[in-house]
Each structure stands twice: as structure tokens, then as C-alpha cells.
CSV table of C-alpha atoms and ligand atoms in Angstrom, one decimal:
chain,number,residue,atom,x,y,z
A,75,MET,CA,-26.4,54.5,-6.5
A,76,TYR,CA,-26.7,55.6,-10.2
A,77,ARG,CA,-29.9,55.8,-12.1
A,78,SER,CA,-30.2,55.2,-15.5
A,79,VAL,CA,-32.7,57.9,-16.4
A,80,ASN,CA,-33.0,57.7,-20.2
A,81,ARG,CA,-34.6,54.6,-21.9
A,82,GLU,CA,-35.6,54.7,-25.6
A,83,ASP,CA,-38.8,53.4,-24.9
A,84,GLU,CA,-39.9,56.6,-22.9
A,85,VAL,CA,-39.9,58.6,-26.1
A,86,ASP,CA,-41.2,56.7,-29.1
A,87,ASP,CA,-39.7,57.0,-32.6
A,88,GLN,CA,-42.4,59.3,-33.9
A,89,ASP,CA,-42.1,61.7,-31.3
A,90,HIS,CA,-38.2,61.7,-31.8
A,91,HIS,CA,-38.7,62.2,-35.3
A,92,ARG,CA,-41.0,65.2,-35.0
A,93,LEU,CA,-38.6,66.6,-32.4
A,94,LYS,CA,-35.8,66.2,-34.7
A,95,GLU,CA,-37.6,68.0,-37.5
A,96,ARG,CA,-38.3,70.8,-35.3
A,97,VAL,CA,-34.9,71.4,-33.9
A,98,PHE,CA,-33.3,70.9,-37.4
A,99,ALA,CA,-35.5,73.6,-38.8
A,100,ALA,CA,-34.5,75.9,-35.8
A,101,ILE,CA,-30.8,75.2,-36.5
A,102,TRP,CA,-30.9,75.9,-40.1
A,103,ASP,CA,-33.6,78.7,-40.4
A,104,GLU,CA,-32.9,80.6,-37.2
A,105,LEU,CA,-29.6,79.7,-35.7
A,106,ALA,CA,-27.4,79.3,-38.8
A,107,PRO,CA,-28.2,82.8,-40.1
A,108,LEU,CA,-26.5,84.2,-36.9
A,109,GLU,CA,-23.1,82.8,-37.9
A,110,ALA,CA,-21.5,85.7,-39.6
A,111,ALA,CA,-22.4,88.2,-36.9
A,112,ILE,CA,-21.2,85.7,-34.1
A,113,GLU,CA,-17.8,85.4,-36.0
A,114,ASP,CA,-17.6,89.2,-36.5
A,115,ASP,CA,-18.5,90.2,-33.0
A,116,GLU,CA,-17.0,87.2,-31.3
A,117,SER,CA,-20.0,87.2,-29.0
A,118,LEU,CA,-23.3,85.1,-28.9
A,119,PRO,CA,-26.5,87.1,-29.4
A,120,TYR,CA,-28.3,85.4,-26.5
A,121,GLU,CA,-31.4,87.7,-26.7
A,122,LYS,CA,-31.9,86.0,-30.4
A,123,MET,CA,-30.7,82.4,-29.4
A,124,TRP,CA,-32.3,81.8,-26.2
A,125,PRO,CA,-36.0,82.0,-27.3
A,126,VAL,CA,-35.1,79.7,-30.2
A,127,LEU,CA,-33.3,77.3,-28.1
A,128,GLU,CA,-36.2,77.4,-25.3
A,129,ARG,CA,-39.1,77.0,-27.9
A,130,VAL,CA,-37.7,73.7,-29.2
A,131,GLY,CA,-36.7,72.4,-25.7
A,132,ALA,CA,-33.0,72.5,-26.4
A,133,PHE,CA,-32.2,72.8,-22.7
A,134,GLY,CA,-33.9,69.5,-21.8
A,135,PHE,CA,-33.1,67.0,-24.4
A,136,LEU,CA,-31.6,64.7,-21.7
A,137,VAL,CA,-33.6,65.6,-18.6
A,138,PRO,CA,-36.1,63.0,-17.8
A,139,ARG,CA,-39.8,63.7,-18.8
A,140,GLU,CA,-40.8,63.7,-15.1
A,141,TYR,CA,-38.7,66.7,-14.5
A,142,GLY,CA,-39.9,68.5,-17.6
A,143,GLY,CA,-37.4,67.4,-20.2
A,144,HIS,CA,-37.6,65.4,-23.5
A,145,GLY,CA,-36.1,62.3,-21.7
A,146,LEU,CA,-34.2,61.2,-24.9
A,147,SER,CA,-32.1,58.2,-25.0
A,148,ILE,CA,-28.3,58.8,-25.8
A,149,ARG,CA,-28.9,57.2,-29.3
A,150,GLN,CA,-31.8,59.6,-29.9
A,151,TYR,CA,-29.6,62.5,-28.6
A,152,LEU,CA,-26.5,61.9,-30.8
A,153,PRO,CA,-27.9,63.0,-34.0
A,154,ILE,CA,-29.1,66.3,-32.4
A,155,ILE,CA,-25.9,67.3,-31.0
A,156,ALA,CA,-24.2,66.4,-34.2
A,157,GLU,CA,-26.6,68.7,-36.2
A,158,PHE,CA,-25.6,71.5,-33.8
A,159,ALA,CA,-22.0,70.7,-34.8
A,160,LYS,CA,-22.7,71.6,-38.4
A,161,ILE,CA,-23.4,75.2,-37.6
A,162,GLN,CA,-21.5,77.9,-35.7
A,163,GLY,CA,-19.2,76.1,-32.9
A,164,ALA,CA,-20.0,78.2,-30.0
A,165,ILE,CA,-23.9,77.4,-30.2
A,166,ARG,CA,-22.9,73.7,-30.2
A,167,VAL,CA,-20.7,74.3,-27.1
A,168,LEU,CA,-23.2,76.0,-25.3
A,169,VAL,CA,-25.9,73.3,-26.0
A,170,HIS,CA,-23.5,70.6,-25.1
A,171,VAL,CA,-22.3,71.6,-21.9
A,172,HIS,CA,-25.8,72.5,-20.6
A,173,ASN,CA,-27.1,69.2,-21.7
A,174,SER,CA,-24.2,67.1,-20.8
A,175,PHE,CA,-24.3,68.4,-17.3
A,176,ALA,CA,-27.9,68.5,-16.8
A,177,HIS,CA,-27.9,64.9,-17.9
A,178,ALA,CA,-25.0,64.3,-15.2
A,179,LEU,CA,-27.3,65.8,-12.6
A,180,SER,CA,-30.2,63.6,-13.6
A,181,GLU,CA,-28.1,60.6,-13.0
A,182,LEU,CA,-26.0,61.5,-9.9
A,183,ALA,CA,-28.1,64.0,-7.9
A,184,ASP,CA,-30.6,62.9,-5.1
A,185,GLU,CA,-34.6,63.2,-5.5
A,186,ASP,CA,-34.6,66.6,-3.7
A,187,GLN,CA,-31.9,68.1,-6.0
A,188,ARG,CA,-33.4,66.6,-9.0
A,189,ARG,CA,-36.9,68.2,-8.1
A,190,THR,CA,-35.3,71.5,-7.2
A,191,LEU,CA,-33.1,71.9,-10.1
A,192,LEU,CA,-33.9,69.9,-13.3
A,193,PRO,CA,-37.2,71.5,-14.3
A,194,GLY,CA,-35.7,74.9,-14.3
A,195,LEU,CA,-32.7,73.6,-16.2
A,196,ALA,CA,-35.0,71.9,-18.8
A,197,ARG,CA,-36.8,75.2,-19.5
A,198,GLY,CA,-33.5,77.0,-19.9
A,199,GLU,CA,-34.5,79.4,-16.8
A,200,ASN,CA,-31.2,77.9,-15.1
A,201,SER,CA,-28.0,76.7,-16.7
A,202,ILE,CA,-25.2,74.4,-15.3
A,203,ALA,CA,-21.6,74.6,-15.9
A,204,PHE,CA,-18.9,72.1,-15.1
A,205,ALA,CA,-15.7,73.3,-13.3
A,206,LEU,CA,-12.8,70.8,-13.2
A,207,THR,CA,-9.8,72.4,-14.9
A,208,GLU,CA,-7.4,74.5,-12.8
A,209,PRO,CA,-4.5,76.9,-13.8
A,210,GLU,CA,-1.9,75.4,-11.4
A,211,ARG,CA,-3.0,71.7,-11.4
A,212,GLY,CA,-3.5,68.8,-13.8
A,213,THR,CA,-6.4,66.8,-15.3
A,214,GLY,CA,-8.7,64.8,-13.1
A,215,ALA,CA,-8.0,64.4,-9.5
A,216,ASP,CA,-4.8,66.6,-9.4
A,217,LEU,CA,-6.8,69.3,-7.7
A,218,GLY,CA,-5.9,72.6,-5.7
A,219,THR,CA,-9.5,73.6,-5.0
A,220,THR,CA,-10.6,72.6,-1.3
A,221,ALA,CA,-13.9,72.3,0.2
A,222,ARG,CA,-13.4,72.0,3.9
A,223,ARG,CA,-16.4,71.1,6.0
A,224,HIS,CA,-17.5,73.4,8.8
A,225,GLY,CA,-20.6,72.2,10.4
A,226,ASP,CA,-23.4,71.8,7.8
A,227,GLU,CA,-21.4,74.1,5.2
A,228,TYR,CA,-18.4,73.5,3.0
A,229,VAL,CA,-15.9,76.5,2.3
A,230,LEU,CA,-14.5,76.6,-1.0
A,231,ASP,CA,-11.1,78.0,-1.8
A,232,GLY,CA,-9.2,77.7,-5.1
A,233,ARG,CA,-9.3,78.7,-8.8
A,234,LYS,CA,-10.8,77.0,-12.0
A,235,TRP,CA,-10.4,78.2,-15.5
A,236,LEU,CA,-11.5,77.6,-18.9
A,237,ILE,CA,-15.0,77.0,-17.7
A,238,THR,CA,-17.4,77.1,-20.5
A,239,ASN,CA,-20.9,79.0,-20.0
A,240,SER,CA,-19.3,80.9,-17.1
A,241,ASP,CA,-21.0,84.1,-18.4
A,242,ILE,CA,-24.6,82.5,-18.3
A,243,ALA,CA,-24.4,79.6,-15.8
A,244,SER,CA,-26.6,79.8,-12.6
A,245,HIS,CA,-24.8,76.8,-11.1
A,246,PHE,CA,-21.4,75.4,-11.3
A,247,LEU,CA,-20.7,71.7,-10.6
A,248,VAL,CA,-17.4,72.1,-8.8
A,249,LEU,CA,-14.8,69.3,-8.5
A,250,ALA,CA,-13.0,70.1,-5.1
A,251,LYS,CA,-11.0,68.0,-2.5
A,252,THR,CA,-12.8,67.4,0.8
A,253,SER,CA,-9.9,65.8,2.3
A,254,GLU,CA,-6.2,65.1,1.2
A,255,ALA,CA,-7.3,61.9,-0.5
A,256,GLU,CA,-10.9,62.5,-1.4
A,257,VAL,CA,-12.6,64.5,-4.1
A,258,SER,CA,-16.3,65.5,-4.0
A,259,SER,CA,-18.6,67.4,-6.4
A,260,ILE,CA,-20.4,70.3,-5.1
A,261,LEU,CA,-23.0,72.7,-6.6
A,262,VAL,CA,-22.1,76.4,-6.2
A,263,GLU,CA,-24.7,79.0,-7.2
A,264,ARG,CA,-23.3,81.7,-9.2
A,265,ASP,CA,-24.2,84.5,-6.8
A,266,ARG,CA,-22.4,83.0,-3.7
A,267,PRO,CA,-20.4,85.6,-1.9
A,268,GLY,CA,-16.6,85.0,-2.5
A,269,LEU,CA,-17.0,83.6,-6.1
A,270,THR,CA,-15.6,85.9,-8.6
A,271,ILE,CA,-15.8,85.3,-12.4
A,272,GLU,CA,-13.6,86.7,-15.0
A,273,SER,CA,-13.4,86.4,-18.8
A,274,LEU,CA,-10.4,84.7,-20.5
A,275,PRO,CA,-9.2,85.8,-23.9
A,276,GLU,CA,-11.3,84.8,-27.2
A,277,THR,CA,-10.6,81.3,-28.6
A,278,MET,CA,-9.2,80.1,-31.9
A,279,GLY,CA,-12.8,78.5,-33.1
A,280,CYS,CA,-16.0,78.3,-31.5
A,281,LYS,CA,-16.0,82.1,-31.1
A,282,GLY,CA,-18.3,84.0,-29.1
A,283,GLY,CA,-18.5,81.5,-26.0
A,284,GLN,CA,-17.2,82.4,-22.6
A,285,HIS,CA,-14.8,80.1,-21.0
A,286,GLY,CA,-14.0,81.9,-17.9
A,287,GLU,CA,-11.9,81.9,-14.8
A,288,LEU,CA,-13.5,81.2,-11.4
A,289,THR,CA,-12.0,82.2,-7.9
A,290,PHE,CA,-13.4,80.8,-4.9
A,291,HIS,CA,-12.4,82.7,-1.7
A,292,GLY,CA,-13.9,81.3,1.2
A,293,VAL,CA,-17.2,80.5,-0.6
A,294,ARG,CA,-19.9,78.9,1.8
A,295,VAL,CA,-22.6,76.5,0.5
A,296,PRO,CA,-24.8,74.0,2.5
A,297,VAL,CA,-23.7,70.5,2.7
A,298,ARG,CA,-26.9,69.5,1.0
A,299,ASN,CA,-25.3,71.1,-2.3
A,300,ARG,CA,-22.9,68.0,-2.4
A,301,VAL,CA,-24.0,65.8,-5.3
A,302,GLY,CA,-23.7,62.1,-4.3
A,303,GLU,CA,-21.6,61.1,-1.2
A,304,GLU,CA,-18.5,62.6,0.2
A,305,GLY,CA,-15.5,61.3,-1.6
A,306,GLN,CA,-17.5,60.1,-4.5
A,307,GLY,CA,-16.5,63.1,-6.8
A,308,GLN,CA,-13.8,61.0,-8.7
A,309,ALA,CA,-16.4,58.3,-9.6
A,310,ASN,CA,-19.0,61.1,-10.5
A,311,LEU,CA,-16.3,62.7,-12.7
A,312,GLU,CA,-15.4,59.6,-14.5
A,313,ARG,CA,-19.1,58.6,-15.4
A,314,ALA,CA,-20.1,62.2,-16.3
A,315,LEU,CA,-17.0,62.5,-18.6
A,316,GLU,CA,-17.5,58.9,-20.0
A,317,ILE,CA,-20.8,59.7,-21.8
A,318,SER,CA,-19.7,63.5,-22.4
A,319,ARG,CA,-16.9,62.0,-24.4
A,320,VAL,CA,-19.3,60.3,-26.6
A,321,PHE,CA,-21.1,63.7,-27.2
A,322,ILE,CA,-18.0,65.2,-28.4
A,323,ALA,CA,-17.4,62.5,-30.7
A,324,ALA,CA,-20.8,63.0,-32.1
A,325,SER,CA,-20.0,66.7,-32.3
A,326,SER,CA,-16.8,65.5,-34.6
A,327,LEU,CA,-19.3,63.6,-36.8
A,328,GLY,CA,-21.5,66.6,-37.4
A,329,THR,CA,-18.8,69.0,-38.1
A,330,GLY,CA,-17.1,66.4,-40.4
A,331,GLN,CA,-20.3,65.5,-42.0
A,332,ARG,CA,-20.8,69.2,-42.9
A,333,ALA,CA,-17.3,69.6,-44.1
A,334,PHE,CA,-17.9,66.5,-46.3
A,335,GLU,CA,-21.2,67.8,-47.7
A,336,LEU,CA,-19.5,71.1,-48.5
A,337,SER,CA,-16.7,69.4,-50.3
A,338,LEU,CA,-19.0,67.3,-52.3
A,339,ARG,CA,-20.8,70.3,-53.5
A,340,HIS,CA,-17.6,72.2,-54.3
A,341,ALA,CA,-16.1,69.1,-56.0
A,342,ARG,CA,-19.0,69.0,-58.4
A,343,GLN,CA,-19.2,72.8,-59.2
A,344,ARG,CA,-15.3,73.6,-59.6
A,345,VAL,CA,-14.1,73.2,-63.0
A,346,THR,CA,-10.4,73.3,-63.9
A,347,PHE,CA,-9.0,72.4,-67.4
A,348,GLY,CA,-12.6,71.8,-68.5
A,349,LYS,CA,-13.8,69.2,-66.1
A,350,PRO,CA,-15.3,69.4,-62.4
A,351,ILE,CA,-12.8,68.4,-60.0
A,352,ALA,CA,-14.9,65.7,-58.7
A,353,GLN,CA,-14.1,63.8,-62.1
A,354,ARG,CA,-10.3,63.7,-60.8
A,355,GLN,CA,-9.1,60.6,-59.1
A,356,ALA,CA,-7.1,62.7,-56.6
A,357,ILE,CA,-10.3,64.3,-55.4
A,358,GLN,CA,-12.2,61.2,-55.3
A,359,ARG,CA,-9.6,59.7,-53.0
A,360,TYR,CA,-10.0,62.6,-50.7
A,361,LEU,CA,-13.8,62.2,-50.8
A,362,ALA,CA,-13.8,58.5,-50.2
A,363,GLU,CA,-11.2,58.9,-47.4
A,364,MET,CA,-13.4,61.5,-45.7
A,365,ALA,CA,-16.5,59.1,-46.0
A,366,MET,CA,-14.6,56.3,-44.6
A,367,ASP,CA,-13.6,58.3,-41.6
A,368,LEU,CA,-17.3,59.5,-41.1
A,369,GLN,CA,-18.9,56.1,-41.5
A,370,ALA,CA,-16.4,54.4,-39.0
A,371,LEU,CA,-17.1,57.2,-36.6
A,372,ARG,CA,-20.8,56.7,-36.9
A,373,LEU,CA,-20.7,53.0,-36.1
A,374,MET,CA,-18.4,53.7,-33.0
A,375,LEU,CA,-21.0,56.2,-31.8
A,376,GLU,CA,-23.8,53.7,-32.5
A,377,ASP,CA,-21.8,51.1,-30.2
A,378,CYS,CA,-21.5,53.6,-27.3
A,379,ALA,CA,-24.9,54.6,-27.6
A,380,VAL,CA,-26.5,51.2,-27.5
A,381,LYS,CA,-24.4,49.9,-24.8
A,382,TRP,CA,-25.0,53.1,-22.6
A,383,ASP,CA,-28.6,53.1,-23.0
A,384,ALA,CA,-28.6,49.3,-22.1
A,385,GLY,CA,-27.1,50.4,-18.9
A,386,GLN,CA,-23.5,49.3,-19.6
A,387,ARG,CA,-20.4,51.3,-18.5
A,388,ILE,CA,-18.3,52.2,-21.6
A,389,PRO,CA,-14.9,53.9,-20.4
A,390,ALA,CA,-12.8,52.3,-23.1
A,391,GLU,CA,-15.4,52.6,-25.9
A,392,ALA,CA,-16.0,56.3,-25.0
A,393,SER,CA,-12.5,57.2,-24.8
A,394,LEU,CA,-11.5,55.5,-28.2
A,395,CYS,CA,-14.7,57.0,-29.8
A,396,LYS,CA,-13.7,60.4,-28.6
A,397,LEU,CA,-10.1,59.9,-29.9
A,398,PHE,CA,-11.3,58.4,-33.0
A,399,GLY,CA,-13.7,61.3,-33.6
A,400,LEU,CA,-11.2,64.1,-33.1
A,401,GLU,CA,-8.7,62.5,-35.3
A,402,ALA,CA,-11.3,61.9,-37.9
A,403,VAL,CA,-12.6,65.2,-38.0
A,404,GLY,CA,-9.1,66.5,-38.0
A,405,ARG,CA,-8.6,64.6,-41.1
A,406,VAL,CA,-11.8,65.3,-42.9
A,407,THR,CA,-11.4,69.1,-42.3
A,408,ASP,CA,-7.6,69.0,-43.5
A,409,ARG,CA,-9.1,67.1,-46.6
A,410,ALA,CA,-12.1,69.4,-47.1
A,411,LEU,CA,-9.5,72.4,-47.1
A,412,LEU,CA,-7.7,70.6,-49.9
A,413,VAL,CA,-10.8,69.9,-51.9
A,414,HIS,CA,-11.7,73.6,-51.6
A,415,GLY,CA,-8.2,75.0,-52.5
A,416,GLY,CA,-7.3,78.6,-51.5
A,417,ILE,CA,-11.0,79.8,-51.2
A,418,GLY,CA,-11.7,77.7,-48.4
A,419,TYR,CA,-8.9,79.4,-46.4
A,420,THR,CA,-10.4,82.7,-46.5
A,421,ARG,CA,-12.6,84.3,-43.7
A,422,LYS,CA,-16.3,83.8,-44.2
A,423,HIS,CA,-16.0,80.6,-45.9
A,424,PRO,CA,-17.7,77.8,-43.8
A,425,ILE,CA,-14.7,75.5,-44.3
A,426,GLU,CA,-12.3,78.0,-42.5
A,427,ARG,CA,-14.8,78.1,-39.7
A,428,LEU,CA,-15.3,74.5,-39.5
A,429,TYR,CA,-11.6,73.8,-39.5
A,430,ARG,CA,-11.0,76.0,-36.5
A,431,ASP,CA,-14.2,74.8,-34.5
A,432,ALA,CA,-13.2,71.4,-34.8
A,433,ARG,CA,-9.8,71.8,-33.2
A,434,LEU,CA,-11.6,72.2,-29.7
A,435,ASN,CA,-12.6,68.6,-30.0
A,436,TRP,CA,-8.8,67.9,-29.1
A,437,LEU,CA,-9.3,69.5,-25.7
A,438,GLU,CA,-13.0,69.2,-24.5
A,439,GLU,CA,-13.4,66.4,-21.9
A,440,GLY,CA,-9.6,65.5,-22.0
A,441,THR,CA,-6.8,65.6,-24.4
A,442,PRO,CA,-5.9,62.6,-26.7
A,443,THR,CA,-3.3,61.6,-24.2
A,444,ILE,CA,-5.9,61.4,-21.6
A,445,GLN,CA,-8.1,59.1,-23.8
A,446,HIS,CA,-5.0,56.7,-24.4
A,447,LEU,CA,-4.5,56.5,-20.5
A,448,VAL,CA,-8.0,55.7,-19.9
A,449,ALA,CA,-8.5,53.3,-22.7
A,450,ALA,CA,-5.2,51.5,-22.1
A,451,ARG,CA,-6.0,51.3,-18.3
A,452,GLU,CA,-9.0,49.3,-19.2
A,453,PHE,CA,-7.6,46.6,-21.4
A,454,LEU,CA,-4.2,46.4,-19.4
A,455,ASP,CA,-6.4,45.7,-16.4
A,456,GLY,CA,-8.3,43.1,-18.2
A,457,HIS,CA,-11.6,44.8,-17.9
A,458,TRP,CA,-12.2,45.5,-21.6
A,459,TRP,CA,-11.3,43.8,-24.8
A,460,SER,CA,-12.8,41.0,-27.0
A,461,ASP,CA,-11.4,39.1,-29.7
A,462,ASP,CA,-14.8,38.8,-31.6
A,463,PHE,CA,-16.4,41.7,-33.5
A,464,SER,CA,-18.9,42.6,-30.7
A,465,GLY,CA,-16.7,44.1,-28.1
A,466,VAL,CA,-19.0,42.9,-25.3
A,467,ARG,CA,-17.6,42.6,-22.0
A,468,PRO,CA,-17.2,39.1,-20.8
B,696,FAD,C1,-12.8,76.4,-25.2
B,696,FAD,C2,-12.6,75.5,-23.9
B,696,FAD,C3,-13.5,75.1,-23.2
B,696,FAD,C4,-13.4,74.4,-21.9
B,696,FAD,N1,-14.4,74.2,-21.2
B,696,FAD,C5,-14.2,73.6,-19.9
B,696,FAD,C6,-15.2,73.5,-18.9
B,696,FAD,O1,-16.4,73.8,-19.1
B,696,FAD,N2,-14.8,72.9,-17.8
B,696,FAD,C7,-13.6,72.4,-17.5
B,696,FAD,O2,-13.6,72.0,-16.3
B,696,FAD,N3,-12.6,72.5,-18.2
B,696,FAD,C8,-12.9,73.0,-19.5
B,696,FAD,N4,-11.6,73.1,-20.5
B,696,FAD,C9,-10.5,72.8,-20.2
B,696,FAD,C10,-10.1,71.4,-21.0
B,696,FAD,O3,-10.8,70.4,-20.5
B,696,FAD,C11,-8.6,71.3,-20.7
B,696,FAD,O4,-8.0,72.4,-21.3
B,696,FAD,C12,-8.0,70.0,-21.2
B,696,FAD,O5,-8.6,68.8,-20.5
B,696,FAD,C13,-6.5,70.0,-21.1
B,696,FAD,O6,-6.2,70.3,-19.8
B,696,FAD,P1,-5.2,71.4,-19.5
B,696,FAD,O7,-5.6,72.7,-20.3
B,696,FAD,O8,-4.9,71.6,-18.0
B,696,FAD,O9,-3.8,71.0,-20.2
B,696,FAD,P2,-2.5,70.2,-19.4
B,696,FAD,O10,-3.0,69.2,-18.5
B,696,FAD,O11,-1.5,71.3,-19.0
B,696,FAD,O12,-2.0,69.6,-20.7
B,696,FAD,C14,-1.0,69.9,-21.6
B,696,FAD,C15,-0.3,68.8,-22.3
B,696,FAD,O13,0.3,67.9,-21.3
B,696,FAD,C16,-0.3,66.5,-21.6
B,696,FAD,N5,-0.4,66.0,-20.1
B,696,FAD,C17,-0.8,66.7,-19.0
B,696,FAD,N6,-0.9,65.6,-17.9
B,696,FAD,C18,-0.4,64.6,-18.5
B,696,FAD,C19,-0.1,63.2,-17.8
B,696,FAD,N7,-0.4,63.1,-16.4
B,696,FAD,N8,0.3,62.4,-18.6
B,696,FAD,C20,0.6,62.4,-19.9
B,696,FAD,N9,0.2,63.7,-20.5
B,696,FAD,C21,-0.1,64.8,-19.7
B,696,FAD,C22,-1.7,66.7,-22.0
B,696,FAD,O14,-2.4,65.6,-22.6
B,696,FAD,C23,-1.6,68.0,-23.0
B,696,FAD,O15,-0.9,67.3,-24.3
B,696,FAD,C24,-12.1,73.9,-21.8
B,696,FAD,C25,-11.1,74.1,-22.7
B,696,FAD,C26,-11.2,74.9,-23.7
B,696,FAD,C27,-10.1,75.2,-24.6
């Protein structure tokens, strides 16, 4: 049923290296300078960002080449999303959600849907958002939104909220109940009558992004908009979130790495009692602990990427990686603030922004509790664990 679409051999190392150079240059030369204005205005300057992202192909990192994307493997994509996470958080979130769910469509959609949707997504002419969370229900399969079948149409009713890119998405991948016991994933175009989209208040960090509320009131879509079989929505959701959790962990790595680099620089430059604070053992300990977290996270990410690219499912590894990532970036940004002292707490200082931006990683693709549950389910059911160092499934 699933198609693994991104193979490392499709994009050779030199192509990947050149792409990374182009993207990193765009991130630092053209997107990073927008940070201050985004934080002040609490809105994203799409007219400035979009052409930059389009030019480097940032909307098609994970779309296979045959549909117009770069066709990167997961291992090739992780350093790129990590680099985006070093600059203003809402830019990273926008790129993450678009690529994550374009990737999910590449894997889960049928050939007609791929041909219709993926080229436009890869070019950035269309954008896809993911609509799971609801105001009156819980995480995952606890859904109140329904999609009832009437002939060759579904009629959707319900509410979703906190839906990232709700201001720009042309399509929403909506999780809805198609019967009391079954969940299906259904694509809903933005302009369908009966769909209303409202803004929610601004967020603590990753400022400028829109995470809106969707209300479906008798929204009709053709049955061909369903992605995968009827009732397969829960399986689709688990697969899409599994790899998306690894992308969040890579974002934690990028944010943490930037906080670490800034802390190193500050520790070398800041002089107290006649010596740079980098010469104090207390500061060296902070820096070493930060480096330890980042190095461990890097290795967990590598493990997830290699396994996924080899076609392996990684529910436990992905949840543990996302969980470790959010805890690691939490500790790293805490310590970065301590290394910087009071100046790091002031607005306009990058540490203050990185600290706030990192806190979204707790929530995206499920809270820590949900990661505990998913990982524990895997090893309690005997599906995952290994007492050697490889962690490979028997
Ligand atoms: C900026 C932002 C962007 C987002 N983007 C999207 C998006 O694009 N699409 C989307 O669908 N969602 C999105 N979300 C929603 C996000 O995924 C959820 O907020 C998150 O998964 C937590 O769900 P909740 O808010 O319903 O919290 P709740 O489910 O109400 O959880 C509250 C607390 O209770 C705990 N809890 C809840 N249920 C259980 C349980 N059964 N067992 C044990 N503990 C439990 C949770 O772990 C948490 O600690 C976004 C959120 C934010 C803040």
C-alpha cells in the first residue's frame, strides 16, 4: 500500500551538497535578515519570503523528482530543516509543515492524486496543511469531525484548530470519522463552500505564523479526495506523524546548535574579573553539557533517517527521538540563557527568540506524554527493543 519514494541514490552527494549550499546561502543572506521585522510585526512577509523559497525549491525538498521535486532522502533533508530552525521559527514551521505533508501525500496518495497535486506543491503554487487537532476532543483518533458518505461525495462537519499555514494552504489534509469506528484522511480544498477559516491569537514563539481554526459546515468533497482506503486514516496518521516527529527532532537540533554557537562566541568574548567567562569551569560545564545533548540528538536522528530510508518503520525510534530532542533543546536553550546572563533575556537578542521558538517543539506532532505512550506501546507489545547497541528489530 505504501510507497517509499525517497531513495538516497536518486540524488547524488554532489547534487545534495550544491543544493545545501544554495539553500543555506538563501537562509542566511535573504531570510535571516527578515527576523527583526517578523518579530516586531508578528506576521510573515510572504511577498519577500516566497520568491526566495521558490527559487531554491524549498517547497519540493521531499517531493519525488518525477513530480518536480528534489526527491531528497530523509537523511539528506534533516540538515536542511535543521538549518531553517536556526533562524526565525515561523519560517521553519512554514517550510516544515508544507514539506512534511507533501511528503505524506507522496507516500499515501494514489497516482492520480500525485500527478494532480505534487507538481504544484513542489513549485510552491499550492500548499498543504494538516488538520487533526480539535477544540473539543483529544489527540489522535478521538475526533468529533465527521465525513458522511452521500453517493460519490463526503459531507464534512466539525471543527479543527491550531492548524498551521491556515492562511496560505490551498488544501487541508483532514482527519475525520467516516463511521463510528473508522477514521479516514480527506483532502479539502480551501475554497469549498461551508469551510470557514479564522485566525487564533498570536503564539509565544515562532511569531508570525498562522495557526487557525477551521469550521466545516456541510462541506462537500468528491470521494476521490479521500487519501488511501476508507478507514485507513489512523494508519495514515501514524505513518505521517512518525517521520514528521523526526523532522521536529531535527528542528530541535538546529535551534540547539544555533544557541550553542552563540554561547560559544559569547563565552569567548565576555570578560569578567579580567578573564573571558569561557575560562571558567562553570561555563565550560554548561558548554560541554550542551554539546553532549546535541551530539546524542544528532546520532539518534542519524539512526532514524538511515532506518526510514531503508524502508523500515520506526514508531518507537521516532517518538524517542522527538522526545529527546525537545528535552535536549530545552536544556540547551536554558543553558544558553545562563551563559549569556541578563542580556540574553532582552528582546532582540537571538537567545531570547530561540528560547521561545524552541517551546513549540513540545507540542508539534504530539506532546511528550503522547511520545511516551507510543514508545512504551512498542516495547510493551514486544515490537521493539534490542539489548545490543544496534536497536535493530529482530
Ligand atoms: C503553534 C502550533 C501549531 C500547531 N499546528 C498544528 C497543525 O498544523 N495541525 C494540527 O492538527 N495540530 C496542530 N497543533 C496542535 C498540536 O499538535 C496540539 O496542540 C498538541 O498535539 C496537543 O494537543 P492539544 O492541544 O489538544 O492538548 P490536549 O490533548 O488537551 O493535552 C493537554 C495535556 O493533557 C495531556 N493528555 C491529553 N490526552 C491525554 C491522554 N489520553 N493521556 C495522557 N495525557 C494526555 C497532554 O499530553 C497535555 O499534557 C499546533 C499547535 C501549536 C501550538
